[in-house]
Amino acid sequence: FQYWCGDLFLQARKTPKHLTFSGTTWTQEIVDMIQHNGDTEKCKRESTYKRHPFLEWFLAEQPAGLELAEAMPSPRTIKTHLPTQLLPPSFWEQNCKIIYVARNAKDNLVSYYHFHRMNKGLPDPGTWEEFVEKFMTGKVLWGSWYDHVKGWWKAKDKHRILYLFYEDMKENPKREIQKIAKFLEKDLSQEVLNKIVHNTSFEVMKENPMANYTKDFQGIMDHSISPFMRKGTVADWKNHFTVAQNEKFDEDYKKKMSDTSLVFRMEL
Ligand code: A3P
């Protein structure tokens, strides 16, 4: 895996690489809008998946993320969910810009559970109780949330990584969009900035077929089970966890997160 990716990404000079664990699609839209100076028509040129190839995504009957990435001129914006230890080494070697968006564990779990329910390309999540267990033991796709967020948190001290939090983005999207623009070395006028805030809001993106996954993966994602643009809020976990589940989760969380300075907000 590292071999062929290494080869590919030798060409990926100066690619602003975009990487997240939850809040990916939202950040992709923000990045695209920044790169196109708030031009909504240009940002509707293609669906999210085609604009920003998903590096490790491969499903029969769909163009593979890698193929799409290879066909793109540099500089490219690429999506991945890979943990640091699986990132192809050339990403580090080429000093790619990386945007990482982390979301608190409980909301991440809830969102991931519903996403598994609606996406036939992913394993069956089982019952809610079963999925909570799988999440806590890291037996989910892309591995342990705990190791993932901690790994990237550590990596940010040595590499060009902008580490963002979904909760901060919800609290003050304008401030966080400005951070992203600065990281991408783009100057935006107030007018463009406001336009980006508006067009990347949950409500507007939910209605945008180029950003809500209704154009991609037809027959694989079933939005009638649970729409991809589901709720887009902080603390929806409160509607899912029982008191006992919450206590058990918190206790385990403390242990798993005791060796990091990383702090998440579970509510605003
Ligand atoms: P919910 O399931 O909690 O609604 P990803 O893109 O990494 O797969 O993350 C999907 C989550 O991001 C979903 O969360 C989705 O609703 C949310 N999301 C997508 N666009 C958003 C936006 N513009 N504002 C807030 N949340 C957004």
mmCIF file of C-alpha atoms and ligand atoms in Angstrom:
data_model
loop_
_atom_site.group_PDB
_atom_site.id
_atom_site.type_symbol
_atom_site.label_atom_id
_atom_site.label_comp_id
_atom_site.label_asym_id
_atom_site.label_seq_id
_atom_site.Cartn_x
_atom_site.Cartn_y
_atom_site.Cartn_z
ATOM 1 C CA PHE A 1 0.000 0.000 0.000
ATOM 2 C CA GLN A 2 2.662 2.450 0.973
ATOM 3 C CA TYR A 3 4.626 1.583 -2.115
ATOM 4 C CA TRP A 4 2.074 2.565 -4.727
ATOM 5 C CA CYS A 5 0.820 5.530 -2.804
ATOM 6 C CA GLY A 6 4.369 6.691 -2.335
ATOM 7 C CA ASP A 7 4.760 6.672 -6.055
ATOM 8 C CA LEU A 8 1.584 8.611 -6.664
ATOM 9 C CA PHE A 9 2.193 11.254 -4.081
ATOM 10 C CA LEU A 10 5.627 12.119 -5.295
ATOM 11 C CA GLN A 11 3.591 14.133 -7.757
ATOM 12 C CA ALA A 12 1.400 15.650 -5.095
ATOM 13 C CA ARG A 13 3.584 18.650 -4.404
ATOM 14 C CA LYS A 14 1.944 21.426 -2.446
ATOM 15 C CA THR A 15 -1.341 19.570 -2.422
ATOM 16 C CA PRO A 16 -3.450 20.990 0.350
ATOM 17 C CA LYS A 17 -4.595 17.695 1.725
ATOM 18 C CA HIS A 18 -7.766 17.618 3.635
ATOM 19 C CA LEU A 19 -8.381 15.004 6.223
ATOM 20 C CA THR A 20 -10.996 14.523 8.857
ATOM 21 C CA PHE A 21 -12.910 12.094 10.942
ATOM 22 C CA SER A 22 -16.279 13.821 11.124
ATOM 23 C CA GLY A 23 -17.190 17.087 9.535
ATOM 24 C CA THR A 24 -15.268 16.119 6.414
ATOM 25 C CA THR A 25 -17.884 17.043 3.855
ATOM 26 C CA TRP A 26 -18.521 20.358 5.559
ATOM 27 C CA THR A 27 -14.837 21.238 5.571
ATOM 28 C CA GLN A 28 -14.466 20.097 1.971
ATOM 29 C CA GLU A 29 -17.171 22.541 0.938
ATOM 30 C CA ILE A 30 -15.499 25.339 2.906
ATOM 31 C CA VAL A 31 -12.106 24.600 1.344
ATOM 32 C CA ASP A 32 -13.585 24.485 -2.157
ATOM 33 C CA MET A 33 -15.439 27.760 -1.613
ATOM 34 C CA ILE A 34 -12.253 29.407 -0.328
ATOM 35 C CA GLN A 35 -10.265 28.107 -3.276
ATOM 36 C CA HIS A 36 -12.904 29.499 -5.648
ATOM 37 C CA ASN A 37 -13.297 32.801 -3.867
ATOM 38 C CA GLY A 38 -16.892 32.093 -2.875
ATOM 39 C CA ASP A 39 -18.092 31.317 -6.404
ATOM 40 C CA THR A 40 -21.060 29.001 -5.772
ATOM 41 C CA GLU A 41 -21.452 28.054 -9.437
ATOM 42 C CA LYS A 42 -17.852 26.833 -9.656
ATOM 43 C CA CYS A 43 -18.335 24.851 -6.473
ATOM 44 C CA LYS A 44 -21.311 23.114 -8.086
ATOM 45 C CA ARG A 45 -19.169 21.891 -11.013
ATOM 46 C CA GLU A 46 -19.149 18.375 -9.558
ATOM 47 C CA SER A 47 -20.223 16.408 -6.531
ATOM 48 C CA THR A 48 -18.074 16.353 -3.390
ATOM 49 C CA TYR A 49 -16.605 12.954 -4.213
ATOM 50 C CA LYS A 50 -15.493 14.081 -7.669
ATOM 51 C CA ARG A 51 -14.124 17.438 -6.513
ATOM 52 C CA HIS A 52 -12.027 15.951 -3.731
ATOM 53 C CA PRO A 53 -11.181 12.306 -4.308
ATOM 54 C CA PHE A 54 -11.434 10.056 -1.282
ATOM 55 C CA LEU A 55 -8.019 8.449 -1.297
ATOM 56 C CA GLU A 56 -8.695 5.022 0.166
ATOM 57 C CA TRP A 57 -12.252 4.574 -1.093
ATOM 58 C CA PHE A 58 -12.828 1.701 -3.446
ATOM 59 C CA LEU A 59 -16.166 0.177 -4.378
ATOM 60 C CA ALA A 60 -16.903 -1.868 -7.476
ATOM 61 C CA GLU A 61 -18.904 0.070 -10.109
ATOM 62 C CA GLN A 62 -17.625 3.407 -8.797
ATOM 63 C CA PRO A 63 -14.534 5.248 -9.890
ATOM 64 C CA ALA A 64 -11.953 4.572 -7.169
ATOM 65 C CA GLY A 65 -10.744 7.538 -5.157
ATOM 66 C CA LEU A 66 -7.197 6.835 -6.227
ATOM 67 C CA GLU A 67 -8.118 6.862 -9.927
ATOM 68 C CA LEU A 68 -9.839 10.218 -9.543
ATOM 69 C CA ALA A 69 -6.859 11.602 -7.661
ATOM 70 C CA GLU A 70 -4.448 10.418 -10.341
ATOM 71 C CA ALA A 71 -6.469 12.124 -13.049
ATOM 72 C CA MET A 72 -6.348 15.480 -11.271
ATOM 73 C CA PRO A 73 -3.871 18.237 -11.907
ATOM 74 C CA SER A 74 -1.780 19.460 -8.986
ATOM 75 C CA PRO A 75 -2.360 21.094 -6.569
ATOM 76 C CA ARG A 76 -5.028 18.648 -5.479
ATOM 77 C CA THR A 77 -7.284 18.542 -2.495
ATOM 78 C CA ILE A 78 -7.736 14.992 -1.360
ATOM 79 C CA LYS A 79 -9.862 13.495 1.367
ATOM 80 C CA THR A 80 -8.768 10.653 3.593
ATOM 81 C CA HIS A 81 -9.773 9.157 6.920
ATOM 82 C CA LEU A 82 -6.478 7.349 7.405
ATOM 83 C CA PRO A 83 -4.784 7.430 10.791
ATOM 84 C CA THR A 84 -1.261 8.904 10.858
ATOM 85 C CA GLN A 85 0.501 5.548 10.758
ATOM 86 C CA LEU A 86 -1.219 4.568 7.500
ATOM 87 C CA LEU A 87 -0.738 7.834 5.668
ATOM 88 C CA PRO A 88 1.477 7.274 2.634
ATOM 89 C CA PRO A 89 4.950 8.580 3.578
ATOM 90 C CA SER A 90 5.141 10.933 0.612
ATOM 91 C CA PHE A 91 2.451 13.122 2.198
ATOM 92 C CA TRP A 92 4.911 13.843 4.973
ATOM 93 C CA GLU A 93 7.887 14.035 2.626
ATOM 94 C CA GLN A 94 6.171 16.551 0.359
ATOM 95 C CA ASN A 95 5.141 18.670 3.324
ATOM 96 C CA CYS A 96 1.488 18.690 2.173
ATOM 97 C CA LYS A 97 -0.878 20.953 4.018
ATOM 98 C CA ILE A 98 -3.255 18.937 6.122
ATOM 99 C CA ILE A 99 -6.541 20.031 7.634
ATOM 100 C CA TYR A 100 -7.807 17.680 10.302
ATOM 101 C CA VAL A 101 -11.273 18.046 11.798
ATOM 102 C CA ALA A 102 -12.032 16.200 15.005
ATOM 103 C CA ARG A 103 -15.437 15.800 16.599
ATOM 104 C CA ASN A 104 -16.238 14.760 20.142
ATOM 105 C CA ALA A 105 -16.392 10.988 20.563
ATOM 106 C CA LYS A 106 -20.053 10.686 21.488
ATOM 107 C CA ASP A 107 -21.410 12.730 18.593
ATOM 108 C CA ASN A 108 -18.937 11.042 16.309
ATOM 109 C CA LEU A 109 -20.253 7.650 17.413
ATOM 110 C CA VAL A 110 -23.891 8.647 16.879
ATOM 111 C CA SER A 111 -23.208 10.099 13.450
ATOM 112 C CA TYR A 112 -21.125 7.096 12.446
ATOM 113 C CA TYR A 113 -23.864 4.704 13.589
ATOM 114 C CA HIS A 114 -26.513 6.365 11.402
ATOM 115 C CA PHE A 115 -24.076 6.582 8.519
ATOM 116 C CA HIS A 116 -23.526 2.805 8.728
ATOM 117 C CA ARG A 117 -27.276 2.253 8.691
ATOM 118 C CA MET A 118 -27.768 4.202 5.487
ATOM 119 C CA ASN A 119 -24.584 3.172 3.632
ATOM 120 C CA LYS A 120 -24.596 -0.303 2.083
ATOM 121 C CA GLY A 121 -20.893 0.039 1.348
ATOM 122 C CA LEU A 122 -20.158 -0.224 5.063
ATOM 123 C CA PRO A 123 -20.617 -3.192 7.399
ATOM 124 C CA ASP A 124 -23.948 -3.547 9.196
ATOM 125 C CA PRO A 125 -23.589 -1.596 12.458
ATOM 126 C CA GLY A 126 -25.705 -4.097 14.407
ATOM 127 C CA THR A 127 -27.849 -2.718 17.203
ATOM 128 C CA TRP A 128 -27.087 0.601 18.858
ATOM 129 C CA GLU A 129 -25.735 -1.271 21.916
ATOM 130 C CA GLU A 130 -23.486 -3.383 19.729
ATOM 131 C CA PHE A 131 -22.183 -0.396 17.838
ATOM 132 C CA VAL A 132 -21.332 1.478 21.043
ATOM 133 C CA GLU A 133 -19.244 -1.527 22.055
ATOM 134 C CA LYS A 134 -17.530 -1.708 18.666
ATOM 135 C CA PHE A 135 -16.707 1.985 18.792
ATOM 136 C CA MET A 136 -15.253 1.768 22.284
ATOM 137 C CA THR A 137 -13.053 -1.176 21.377
ATOM 138 C CA GLY A 138 -11.968 0.423 18.101
ATOM 139 C CA LYS A 139 -13.487 -2.373 16.014
ATOM 140 C CA VAL A 140 -14.811 0.006 13.393
ATOM 141 C CA LEU A 141 -13.598 1.085 9.983
ATOM 142 C CA TRP A 142 -10.550 3.357 10.175
ATOM 143 C CA GLY A 143 -9.905 2.010 13.652
ATOM 144 C CA SER A 144 -10.024 3.506 17.090
ATOM 145 C CA TRP A 145 -11.376 7.064 17.331
ATOM 146 C CA TYR A 146 -9.221 7.552 20.429
ATOM 147 C CA ASP A 147 -5.980 6.622 18.681
ATOM 148 C CA HIS A 148 -6.979 8.547 15.566
ATOM 149 C CA VAL A 149 -7.556 11.910 17.214
ATOM 150 C CA LYS A 150 -4.544 11.502 19.517
ATOM 151 C CA GLY A 151 -2.266 10.459 16.659
ATOM 152 C CA TRP A 152 -3.069 13.535 14.599
ATOM 153 C CA TRP A 153 -2.903 15.785 17.645
ATOM 154 C CA LYS A 154 0.657 14.621 18.210
ATOM 155 C CA ALA A 155 1.561 14.907 14.541
ATOM 156 C CA LYS A 156 0.510 18.551 14.403
ATOM 157 C CA ASP A 157 3.549 19.586 16.409
ATOM 158 C CA LYS A 158 5.869 18.368 13.682
ATOM 159 C CA HIS A 159 3.945 18.899 10.449
ATOM 160 C CA ARG A 160 1.840 21.462 8.576
ATOM 161 C CA ILE A 161 -1.438 20.474 10.153
ATOM 162 C CA LEU A 162 -4.401 22.685 10.945
ATOM 163 C CA TYR A 163 -6.271 20.844 13.684
ATOM 164 C CA LEU A 164 -9.889 21.935 13.922
ATOM 165 C CA PHE A 165 -12.837 20.934 16.063
ATOM 166 C CA TYR A 166 -16.365 20.406 14.766
ATOM 167 C CA GLU A 167 -17.724 22.041 17.937
ATOM 168 C CA ASP A 168 -15.691 25.211 17.268
ATOM 169 C CA MET A 169 -17.006 25.280 13.719
ATOM 170 C CA LYS A 170 -20.569 25.083 14.966
ATOM 171 C CA GLU A 171 -19.943 27.715 17.607
ATOM 172 C CA ASN A 172 -18.371 30.249 15.283
ATOM 173 C CA PRO A 173 -18.157 29.185 11.650
ATOM 174 C CA LYS A 174 -16.840 32.543 10.495
ATOM 175 C CA ARG A 175 -13.848 32.400 12.835
ATOM 176 C CA GLU A 176 -13.006 28.834 11.793
ATOM 177 C CA ILE A 177 -13.424 29.574 8.077
ATOM 178 C CA GLN A 178 -10.996 32.459 8.530
ATOM 179 C CA LYS A 179 -8.500 30.071 10.116
ATOM 180 C CA ILE A 180 -8.786 27.754 7.130
ATOM 181 C CA ALA A 181 -8.389 30.642 4.670
ATOM 182 C CA LYS A 182 -5.257 31.818 6.476
ATOM 183 C CA PHE A 183 -3.837 28.303 6.438
ATOM 184 C CA LEU A 184 -4.469 28.150 2.680
ATOM 185 C CA GLU A 185 -2.914 31.620 2.309
ATOM 186 C CA LYS A 186 -6.057 33.132 0.823
ATOM 187 C CA ASP A 187 -7.272 36.651 1.522
ATOM 188 C CA LEU A 188 -11.046 36.877 1.537
ATOM 189 C CA SER A 189 -13.142 40.003 1.565
ATOM 190 C CA GLN A 190 -15.836 40.269 4.241
ATOM 191 C CA GLU A 191 -18.438 39.851 1.536
ATOM 192 C CA VAL A 192 -16.929 36.601 0.269
ATOM 193 C CA LEU A 193 -16.409 35.357 3.791
ATOM 194 C CA ASN A 194 -20.070 35.935 4.631
ATOM 195 C CA LYS A 195 -21.086 34.203 1.436
ATOM 196 C CA ILE A 196 -19.011 31.161 2.393
ATOM 197 C CA VAL A 197 -20.491 31.095 5.899
ATOM 198 C CA HIS A 198 -23.979 31.094 4.409
ATOM 199 C CA ASN A 199 -23.400 28.543 1.678
ATOM 200 C CA THR A 200 -21.625 26.067 3.940
ATOM 201 C CA SER A 201 -24.275 26.179 6.653
ATOM 202 C CA PHE A 202 -26.002 22.883 7.369
ATOM 203 C CA GLU A 203 -29.333 24.130 6.029
ATOM 204 C CA VAL A 204 -27.942 25.286 2.695
ATOM 205 C CA MET A 205 -25.642 22.298 2.192
ATOM 206 C CA LYS A 206 -28.488 19.909 2.969
ATOM 207 C CA GLU A 207 -30.334 21.270 -0.072
ATOM 208 C CA ASN A 208 -27.256 21.319 -2.314
ATOM 209 C CA PRO A 209 -27.178 18.117 -4.420
ATOM 210 C CA MET A 210 -23.471 18.644 -5.103
ATOM 211 C CA ALA A 211 -22.732 18.587 -1.373
ATOM 212 C CA ASN A 212 -25.351 16.323 0.220
ATOM 213 C CA TYR A 213 -24.297 12.996 -1.312
ATOM 214 C CA THR A 214 -27.546 12.457 -3.229
ATOM 215 C CA LYS A 215 -25.584 12.489 -6.525
ATOM 216 C CA ASP A 216 -22.781 10.190 -5.379
ATOM 217 C CA PHE A 217 -23.196 6.547 -4.436
ATOM 218 C CA GLN A 218 -26.763 6.174 -5.643
ATOM 219 C CA GLY A 219 -27.966 2.709 -4.697
ATOM 220 C CA ILE A 220 -25.320 2.555 -1.978
ATOM 221 C CA MET A 221 -26.483 5.356 0.261
ATOM 222 C CA ASP A 222 -30.138 5.208 1.197
ATOM 223 C CA HIS A 223 -31.149 8.653 2.436
ATOM 224 C CA SER A 224 -34.632 7.424 3.288
ATOM 225 C CA ILE A 225 -33.119 5.338 6.107
ATOM 226 C CA SER A 226 -31.115 8.298 7.413
ATOM 227 C CA PRO A 227 -30.093 11.274 5.292
ATOM 228 C CA PHE A 228 -26.356 11.904 4.971
ATOM 229 C CA MET A 229 -27.018 15.477 6.086
ATOM 230 C CA ARG A 230 -28.701 14.157 9.177
ATOM 231 C CA LYS A 231 -28.763 16.742 12.000
ATOM 232 C CA GLY A 232 -25.470 18.602 12.030
ATOM 233 C CA THR A 233 -25.646 19.554 15.703
ATOM 234 C CA VAL A 234 -23.545 19.255 18.842
ATOM 235 C CA ALA A 235 -24.753 16.979 21.684
ATOM 236 C CA ASP A 236 -27.205 14.828 19.750
ATOM 237 C CA TRP A 237 -25.585 11.993 21.745
ATOM 238 C CA LYS A 238 -27.905 12.978 24.587
ATOM 239 C CA ASN A 239 -30.788 11.621 22.523
ATOM 240 C CA HIS A 240 -29.061 8.263 22.112
ATOM 241 C CA PHE A 241 -27.030 7.252 25.170
ATOM 242 C CA THR A 242 -28.778 5.749 28.183
ATOM 243 C CA VAL A 243 -27.543 6.930 31.590
ATOM 244 C CA ALA A 244 -25.763 3.613 32.162
ATOM 245 C CA GLN A 245 -24.151 3.679 28.705
ATOM 246 C CA ASN A 246 -22.994 7.214 29.299
ATOM 247 C CA GLU A 247 -21.364 6.368 32.619
ATOM 248 C CA LYS A 248 -19.582 3.373 31.192
ATOM 249 C CA PHE A 249 -18.441 5.386 28.187
ATOM 250 C CA ASP A 250 -17.113 8.239 30.347
ATOM 251 C CA GLU A 251 -15.147 5.908 32.569
ATOM 252 C CA ASP A 252 -13.531 4.165 29.639
ATOM 253 C CA TYR A 253 -12.946 7.509 27.885
ATOM 254 C CA LYS A 254 -10.999 8.866 30.846
ATOM 255 C CA LYS A 255 -8.606 5.936 30.694
ATOM 256 C CA LYS A 256 -8.140 6.035 26.946
ATOM 257 C CA MET A 257 -7.617 9.811 26.876
ATOM 258 C CA SER A 258 -5.428 10.087 29.995
ATOM 259 C CA ASP A 259 -2.217 10.319 27.979
ATOM 260 C CA THR A 260 -3.100 13.375 25.874
ATOM 261 C CA SER A 261 -3.582 17.115 26.321
ATOM 262 C CA LEU A 262 -6.426 16.966 23.796
ATOM 263 C CA VAL A 263 -9.737 18.214 25.202
ATOM 264 C CA PHE A 264 -13.140 17.911 23.533
ATOM 265 C CA ARG A 265 -16.376 19.725 24.226
ATOM 266 C CA MET A 266 -19.301 17.305 24.361
ATOM 267 C CA GLU A 267 -21.777 20.187 24.325
ATOM 268 C CA LEU A 268 -21.772 23.913 23.657
HETATM 269 P P1 A3P B 1 -24.643 14.181 11.809
HETATM 270 O O1 A3P B 1 -24.757 12.732 11.460
HETATM 271 O O2 A3P B 1 -24.421 14.389 13.278
HETATM 272 O O3 A3P B 1 -25.766 15.013 11.299
HETATM 273 P P2 A3P B 1 -18.491 13.423 7.496
HETATM 274 O O4 A3P B 1 -18.675 14.388 6.391
HETATM 275 O O5 A3P B 1 -17.120 13.447 8.093
HETATM 276 O O6 A3P B 1 -18.911 12.034 7.120
HETATM 277 O O7 A3P B 1 -19.449 13.890 8.688
HETATM 278 C C1 A3P B 1 -20.831 13.831 8.568
HETATM 279 C C2 A3P B 1 -21.465 14.684 9.652
HETATM 280 O O8 A3P B 1 -21.221 16.073 9.381
HETATM 281 C C3 A3P B 1 -22.970 14.527 9.735
HETATM 282 O O9 A3P B 1 -23.297 14.720 11.110
HETATM 283 C C4 A3P B 1 -23.439 15.694 8.882
HETATM 284 O O10 A3P B 1 -24.777 16.099 9.116
HETATM 285 C C5 A3P B 1 -22.463 16.758 9.348
HETATM 286 N N1 A3P B 1 -22.406 17.921 8.456
HETATM 287 C C6 A3P B 1 -22.275 17.935 7.119
HETATM 288 N N2 A3P B 1 -22.313 19.201 6.656
HETATM 289 C C7 A3P B 1 -22.464 20.003 7.731
HETATM 290 C C8 A3P B 1 -22.598 21.422 7.919
HETATM 291 N N3 A3P B 1 -22.568 22.253 6.878
HETATM 292 N N4 A3P B 1 -22.753 21.896 9.177
HETATM 293 C C9 A3P B 1 -22.792 21.049 10.218
HETATM 294 N N5 A3P B 1 -22.672 19.713 10.117
HETATM 295 C C10 A3P B 1 -22.519 19.193 8.888
#
